[in-house]
Coordinates of C-alpha atoms in Angstrom, one line a residue:
M1 CA 46.1 31.6 15.5
S2 CA 48.6 30.1 18.1
F3 CA 48.5 26.8 16.1
L4 CA 50.1 28.6 13.1
S5 CA 54.0 29.2 13.1
P6 CA 55.3 32.8 12.4
Q7 CA 56.2 31.7 8.9
R8 CA 52.8 30.3 8.0
L9 CA 51.2 33.5 9.7
T10 CA 53.4 35.6 7.4
M11 CA 52.4 33.6 4.3
L12 CA 48.8 33.8 5.0
V13 CA 48.8 37.6 5.5
F14 CA 50.7 37.9 2.3
F15 CA 47.9 36.0 0.8
L16 CA 45.1 38.2 2.0
Q17 CA 46.7 41.5 1.3
P18 CA 46.1 41.6 -2.5
V19 CA 42.8 40.1 -2.8
A20 CA 40.7 43.2 -2.9
F21 CA 42.9 44.9 -5.3
G22 CA 42.9 41.8 -7.6
S23 CA 39.2 42.2 -7.9
W24 CA 39.6 45.6 -9.4
L25 CA 42.2 44.7 -12.3
P26 CA 39.3 42.6 -14.3
R27 CA 37.1 45.8 -14.1
I28 CA 39.8 48.2 -15.7
P29 CA 38.1 47.9 -19.2
D30 CA 34.8 48.3 -17.9
V31 CA 35.9 51.6 -16.1
Q32 CA 37.8 52.6 -19.2
Q33 CA 34.7 52.0 -21.5
A34 CA 32.3 53.9 -18.7
L35 CA 34.7 56.9 -18.8
G36 CA 35.1 56.8 -22.5
L37 CA 39.0 56.8 -22.2
G38 CA 41.4 55.9 -24.9
P39 CA 44.6 54.0 -24.1
Q40 CA 46.7 57.2 -23.5
G41 CA 43.8 58.8 -21.3
L42 CA 43.6 55.5 -19.3
A43 CA 47.5 55.4 -19.0
I44 CA 47.5 58.8 -17.6
A45 CA 44.6 58.0 -15.1
L46 CA 46.4 54.7 -14.1
L47 CA 49.5 56.8 -12.9
G48 CA 47.5 57.7 -9.8
L49 CA 48.3 54.3 -8.1
P50 CA 52.1 54.6 -8.4
C51 CA 52.1 58.3 -7.8
G52 CA 50.5 57.6 -4.5
T53 CA 52.8 55.1 -3.6
L54 CA 56.0 56.9 -4.7
L55 CA 54.9 60.1 -2.6
T56 CA 54.2 57.8 0.5
L57 CA 57.3 55.4 0.4
P58 CA 60.0 58.1 1.7
F59 CA 58.0 58.4 4.8
A60 CA 56.8 54.8 5.1
G61 CA 60.0 53.4 5.5
P62 CA 61.1 55.3 8.7
L63 CA 57.6 55.1 10.1
V64 CA 57.6 51.2 9.7
G65 CA 61.1 51.0 11.2
R66 CA 59.6 53.0 14.2
I67 CA 56.2 51.4 14.8
G68 CA 57.3 47.9 13.6
P69 CA 55.9 45.9 10.7
R70 CA 53.1 44.2 12.5
M71 CA 51.6 47.6 13.5
A72 CA 52.2 48.9 9.8
I73 CA 50.2 45.9 8.4
L74 CA 47.1 46.4 10.8
C75 CA 46.7 50.2 10.4
G76 CA 47.5 49.9 6.7
F77 CA 44.9 47.0 6.1
V78 CA 41.9 49.2 7.4
L79 CA 42.9 52.1 5.2
Y80 CA 43.7 50.1 2.2
S81 CA 40.4 48.1 2.2
I82 CA 38.6 51.4 2.0
A83 CA 40.8 53.1 -0.6
T84 CA 41.0 50.2 -2.9
S85 CA 37.3 50.5 -3.4
L86 CA 37.3 54.0 -4.4
P87 CA 38.4 53.8 -8.3
A88 CA 35.0 52.1 -9.1
F89 CA 33.2 55.1 -8.1
A90 CA 35.1 57.5 -10.3
L91 CA 32.8 59.7 -12.4
N92 CA 35.8 61.2 -14.6
P93 CA 39.4 60.6 -15.2
A94 CA 40.6 63.1 -12.6
M95 CA 38.6 61.3 -10.0
L96 CA 39.9 57.9 -11.1
F97 CA 43.5 59.4 -10.8
V98 CA 43.0 60.6 -7.4
A99 CA 41.3 57.4 -6.1
L100 CA 44.0 55.2 -7.4
M101 CA 46.5 57.7 -5.8
L102 CA 44.8 57.1 -2.4
A103 CA 45.0 53.3 -2.9
G104 CA 48.6 53.6 -3.8
S105 CA 49.4 55.6 -0.7
T106 CA 48.0 52.8 1.5
I107 CA 49.2 49.8 -0.4
S108 CA 52.7 51.1 0.3
F109 CA 52.4 50.9 4.1
V110 CA 50.9 47.5 4.0
E111 CA 53.4 45.9 1.6
L112 CA 56.4 47.5 3.2
G113 CA 55.2 46.0 6.4
L114 CA 54.8 42.8 4.8
N115 CA 58.4 42.5 3.3
V116 CA 60.1 43.9 6.6
Q117 CA 58.1 41.4 8.5
A118 CA 59.1 38.3 6.2
D119 CA 62.7 39.4 6.4
A120 CA 62.6 39.8 10.3
V121 CA 61.2 36.4 10.3
E122 CA 63.9 34.8 8.1
K123 CA 66.5 36.6 10.2
A124 CA 65.3 35.3 13.6
T125 CA 64.5 31.8 12.4
G126 CA 67.2 31.0 9.6
S127 CA 64.3 29.9 7.5
V128 CA 63.8 31.0 3.8
I129 CA 60.4 32.2 3.3
M130 CA 60.7 35.5 1.3
T131 CA 59.9 33.9 -2.1
T132 CA 57.2 31.5 -0.9
S133 CA 55.6 34.5 0.9
H134 CA 55.3 36.4 -2.4
G135 CA 54.1 33.2 -4.0
F136 CA 51.1 33.3 -1.5
W137 CA 50.7 37.0 -2.6
S138 CA 50.4 36.1 -6.2
V139 CA 47.7 33.4 -5.3
G140 CA 45.9 36.2 -3.5
I141 CA 45.9 38.6 -6.4
M142 CA 44.9 35.6 -8.8
V143 CA 42.1 34.7 -6.6
G144 CA 41.1 38.4 -6.3
S145 CA 41.2 38.6 -10.0
L146 CA 39.2 35.5 -10.6
M147 CA 36.5 36.8 -7.9
G148 CA 36.3 40.1 -9.8
S149 CA 35.7 38.2 -13.1
G150 CA 33.2 36.0 -11.6
L151 CA 31.2 38.8 -10.1
A152 CA 31.5 40.6 -13.5
A153 CA 30.1 37.6 -15.2
L154 CA 27.2 37.8 -12.6
G155 CA 26.3 41.4 -13.8
L156 CA 27.3 43.0 -10.4
E157 CA 28.7 46.4 -10.9
A158 CA 32.2 47.1 -10.0
R159 CA 31.2 49.7 -7.4
W160 CA 29.5 47.1 -5.5
A161 CA 31.6 44.3 -6.2
I162 CA 34.9 45.4 -5.2
P163 CA 33.8 46.7 -1.7
L164 CA 32.0 43.4 -1.2
V165 CA 35.3 41.5 -1.7
A166 CA 37.1 44.0 0.5
L167 CA 34.5 43.6 3.3
V168 CA 34.8 39.8 3.3
V169 CA 38.6 39.9 3.5
L170 CA 39.2 42.7 6.0
P171 CA 38.0 40.8 9.3
V172 CA 40.1 37.7 8.4
A173 CA 43.1 39.8 7.6
L174 CA 42.9 41.7 10.9
V175 CA 42.6 38.6 12.9
V176 CA 45.7 37.1 11.2
S177 CA 47.8 40.2 11.3
N178 CA 47.0 40.6 14.9
A179 CA 48.5 37.2 15.5
L180 CA 51.9 38.0 13.8
P181 CA 55.0 38.1 16.1
V182 CA 55.9 41.6 17.4
F183 CA 59.4 42.5 16.7
A184 CA 61.3 45.3 18.5
P185 CA 61.5 48.3 16.5
E186 CA 64.9 48.6 14.5
A187 CA 67.8 50.3 16.2
P188 CA 70.2 51.6 13.5
R189 CA 74.0 51.0 14.3
Q190 CA 76.0 54.1 13.9
E191 CA 77.0 53.2 10.3
Q192 CA 73.3 53.2 9.5
Q193 CA 72.7 56.7 10.6
R194 CA 72.0 58.1 7.1
S195 CA 69.3 60.3 6.0
V196 CA 66.3 58.7 4.2
W197 CA 67.0 61.2 1.5
A198 CA 70.7 60.2 1.1
L199 CA 71.6 58.7 -2.1
P200 CA 71.5 54.9 -2.1
S201 CA 74.8 52.9 -2.3
W202 CA 76.0 51.6 -5.4
A203 CA 75.1 48.2 -4.4
L204 CA 71.5 49.2 -3.8
L205 CA 71.3 51.1 -6.9
G206 CA 72.2 47.9 -8.8
I207 CA 69.4 45.9 -7.3
C208 CA 67.1 48.7 -7.8
F209 CA 67.6 49.0 -11.6
F210 CA 67.4 45.3 -11.7
V211 CA 64.1 45.3 -10.2
F212 CA 62.9 48.1 -12.2
G213 CA 62.3 45.9 -15.4
I214 CA 60.7 43.3 -13.2
T215 CA 58.0 45.5 -11.7
M216 CA 57.5 47.4 -15.1
T217 CA 56.6 44.2 -16.5
E218 CA 54.4 43.3 -13.6
G219 CA 52.6 46.6 -13.7
A220 CA 52.1 46.3 -17.6
M221 CA 50.6 42.8 -16.9
A222 CA 48.0 44.1 -14.2
D223 CA 47.0 47.1 -16.3
W224 CA 47.2 46.1 -19.8
S225 CA 46.7 42.2 -20.0
A226 CA 42.8 42.5 -20.4
I227 CA 43.1 45.3 -22.9
F228 CA 45.7 43.5 -24.9
L229 CA 43.5 40.6 -25.3
R230 CA 40.5 42.7 -26.3
D231 CA 42.4 45.1 -28.6
A232 CA 44.9 43.0 -30.2
L233 CA 43.3 39.6 -30.5
G234 CA 39.6 40.5 -30.2
A235 CA 39.0 38.4 -27.2
E236 CA 35.4 38.6 -25.6
S237 CA 34.7 40.3 -22.2
G238 CA 34.4 36.8 -20.4
I239 CA 37.9 35.9 -21.6
V240 CA 40.1 39.2 -21.2
G241 CA 40.4 38.7 -17.6
L242 CA 42.0 35.2 -18.1
G243 CA 45.3 36.9 -19.4
Y244 CA 46.2 38.3 -15.7
S245 CA 44.9 35.2 -14.0
V246 CA 47.3 32.9 -16.1
F247 CA 50.2 35.3 -15.5
A248 CA 49.4 35.7 -11.7
M249 CA 49.0 31.7 -11.5
M250 CA 52.6 31.2 -13.0
V251 CA 54.0 33.9 -10.9
A252 CA 52.7 32.1 -7.8
A253 CA 54.1 28.8 -9.2
G254 CA 57.4 30.2 -9.7
R255 CA 57.6 31.8 -6.4
F256 CA 56.6 28.6 -4.6
G257 CA 59.4 27.0 -6.1
G258 CA 61.8 29.9 -5.9
D259 CA 63.2 29.3 -2.3
S260 CA 63.9 25.7 -3.5
L261 CA 65.8 26.9 -6.4
K262 CA 67.6 29.6 -4.4
K263 CA 68.9 27.0 -2.1
R264 CA 70.0 24.7 -4.9
F265 CA 71.4 27.1 -7.6
G266 CA 71.8 30.3 -5.6
A267 CA 70.0 33.7 -6.1
V268 CA 72.0 34.8 -9.2
N269 CA 71.6 31.8 -11.3
T270 CA 68.0 31.5 -10.2
A271 CA 67.3 35.0 -11.4
R272 CA 69.1 34.4 -14.7
I273 CA 67.0 31.5 -15.5
C274 CA 63.9 33.5 -14.9
G275 CA 65.2 36.5 -16.6
V276 CA 65.6 34.4 -19.9
L277 CA 62.1 33.0 -19.6
A278 CA 60.8 36.6 -19.0
V279 CA 62.4 38.0 -22.1
A280 CA 61.0 35.0 -24.3
G281 CA 57.5 35.4 -22.8
A282 CA 57.5 39.0 -23.9
A283 CA 58.5 38.2 -27.4
I284 CA 55.8 35.3 -27.6
L285 CA 53.1 37.9 -26.7
F286 CA 54.3 40.3 -29.5
I287 CA 54.0 37.7 -32.2
A288 CA 51.0 35.7 -30.8
P289 CA 48.5 35.3 -33.5
N290 CA 45.6 34.1 -31.2
T291 CA 44.3 34.0 -27.6
P292 CA 45.7 30.7 -26.7
V293 CA 49.4 31.5 -27.9
A294 CA 48.9 34.8 -26.0
L295 CA 48.1 33.0 -22.7
F296 CA 50.9 30.9 -23.0
G297 CA 53.1 34.0 -23.3
F298 CA 51.4 35.3 -20.3
A299 CA 52.2 32.1 -18.3
I300 CA 56.1 32.4 -19.4
I301 CA 56.3 35.8 -18.5
G302 CA 54.7 35.1 -15.0
L303 CA 57.3 32.5 -14.4
G304 CA 60.0 34.7 -15.6
V305 CA 59.4 37.7 -13.3
S306 CA 58.3 35.6 -10.4
V307 CA 61.3 35.5 -8.2
G308 CA 62.8 38.9 -9.2
F309 CA 61.2 41.1 -6.6
P310 CA 61.4 38.8 -3.5
L311 CA 65.2 38.0 -4.2
A312 CA 65.9 41.9 -4.4
V313 CA 64.1 42.4 -1.2
T314 CA 66.3 39.9 0.5
A315 CA 69.3 41.2 -1.2
A316 CA 68.4 44.9 -0.2
A317 CA 67.6 44.0 3.5
S318 CA 71.0 42.2 3.9
L319 CA 72.8 45.6 3.1
T320 CA 74.4 47.3 6.2
D321 CA 74.3 51.0 5.2
R322 CA 70.8 51.5 6.5
T323 CA 68.3 49.8 8.4
A324 CA 66.4 46.8 6.5
S325 CA 63.1 48.8 6.5
A326 CA 65.0 51.9 5.0
N327 CA 66.7 49.9 2.3
V328 CA 63.4 48.0 1.5
A329 CA 61.6 51.3 1.1
I330 CA 64.1 52.7 -1.1
L331 CA 64.0 49.6 -3.3
S332 CA 60.0 49.7 -3.4
F333 CA 60.3 53.4 -4.3
V334 CA 62.5 52.5 -7.3
A335 CA 60.4 49.3 -8.1
L336 CA 57.3 51.5 -8.3
L337 CA 58.8 53.5 -10.9
G338 CA 58.4 50.5 -12.9
F339 CA 54.7 50.5 -12.3
L340 CA 55.0 54.5 -13.1
V341 CA 56.8 54.1 -16.3
G342 CA 55.3 51.0 -17.6
P343 CA 51.5 51.7 -18.1
P344 CA 52.0 55.3 -19.8
V345 CA 54.8 54.0 -22.0
I346 CA 52.7 51.0 -23.3
G347 CA 49.7 53.4 -23.4
F348 CA 51.4 56.0 -25.5
V349 CA 52.8 53.6 -27.9
A350 CA 49.4 51.7 -28.3
E351 CA 47.8 55.1 -29.0
H352 CA 50.0 56.0 -31.8
F353 CA 50.9 52.5 -33.0
D354 CA 49.3 49.5 -31.7
M355 CA 49.1 47.5 -28.4
R356 CA 51.6 44.9 -29.8
L357 CA 54.3 47.3 -30.0
G358 CA 53.3 48.7 -26.7
I359 CA 53.9 45.1 -25.2
A360 CA 57.3 44.7 -27.0
C361 CA 58.5 47.9 -25.1
L362 CA 59.1 45.3 -22.2
V363 CA 61.8 43.5 -23.8
P364 CA 64.6 46.0 -23.6
V365 CA 64.0 46.5 -19.9
L366 CA 63.8 42.9 -19.3
L367 CA 67.2 42.4 -20.8
V368 CA 68.7 45.1 -18.6
S369 CA 67.3 43.3 -15.5
L370 CA 68.7 40.0 -17.0
L371 CA 72.2 41.8 -17.2
L372 CA 72.0 43.1 -13.7
T373 CA 71.2 39.6 -11.9
G374 CA 74.8 39.4 -10.5
R375 CA 73.7 42.3 -8.1
L376 CA 71.5 39.8 -6.2
A377 CA 74.5 37.9 -4.5
T378 CA 74.1 38.0 -0.7
K379 CA 76.0 36.0 2.1
Q380 CA 74.0 33.1 3.3
R381 CA 72.8 33.0 6.8
A382 CA 73.3 30.2 9.0
P383 CA 69.9 28.2 9.6
A384 CA 68.6 27.8 13.1
A385 CA 68.4 24.6 14.6
N386 CA 64.6 24.5 14.7
P387 CA 63.1 27.2 12.3
E388 CA 59.6 26.3 13.8
A389 CA 60.5 27.2 17.2
E390 CA 59.6 30.3 19.1
I391 CA 61.3 33.3 17.5
P392 CA 64.1 34.8 19.6
G393 CA 64.1 38.6 20.2
V394 CA 60.5 38.9 19.7
L395 CA 58.5 41.1 22.1

């Protein structure tokens, strides 16, 4: 892998990480039907994923800072590939909750390592790759979703299809992860010597509240897009997986253009443009009369939320009250609260009213995110003379 620059290696591992999990998403309706779950019961079971992540993140931040992001990615990938296959084997709602909790626990280490790695490469080279890296992540989860839909169309059960995808991806991921540059563990300055349990600064809280609505929407799309198309619009099983695929494709497109937009308009203005699109997309879904209009709504939402989380990661990592890994861990903790709150809110509303009103719950939180885009302002780093050159400060 020596022929790939550190920037491209980072983007490649971002692509590989979500493929196995993406193959699970189109199978959620199948698992729901097999276990006989209603929207509310499924919503409770799906809480396992964010619960596992939330329980792990307070410890993941200091650990990643101590062992370095590359080692966290390598170790996390092995555990994640095993854990992400477990939900398909669940025999009852309790087993599904526990399996998703284990998957969420392993995902937290891998994704935190990825974000810290991308930030370290940016700082060392002066290049801007965070949003593009997350674009590759979106392509990865889209590819995984399409693979899951394809294997479902071939009649392969979820319990065999998801482990098959994980088994194919894992060896490649380990080779690529092993080739990542090794950064020295973070050494906090005196002003960064704060307990991981200390309250975040006001600056970090503003960034966290901004990203809450973004990730709540992303979680809602992952968990409910297929069910929305089936229940609200009567889409057939071969079509329901397209909602998330379209959403993920447009998230990827937005992220690939995000770094260019950030350079041209700045982080704040880029986030505001996308925030308006996200609100519009949620409104389109609410009133969608048929599947094509709904797919258009998924596309607009995907563009709208595309750059939110990567811009927030860069803003949080630039704060000096804690180490970058600690601030990104806190941001990830609050971001996962979006995933924690989103699915049950939509599920409870859908259970007592309908799925359209459940999706409409995204509009007010996206409006809050739009109002908080000003919190993403950061000082620009001076670019390195040669971003492709060997990274200084790497062991």
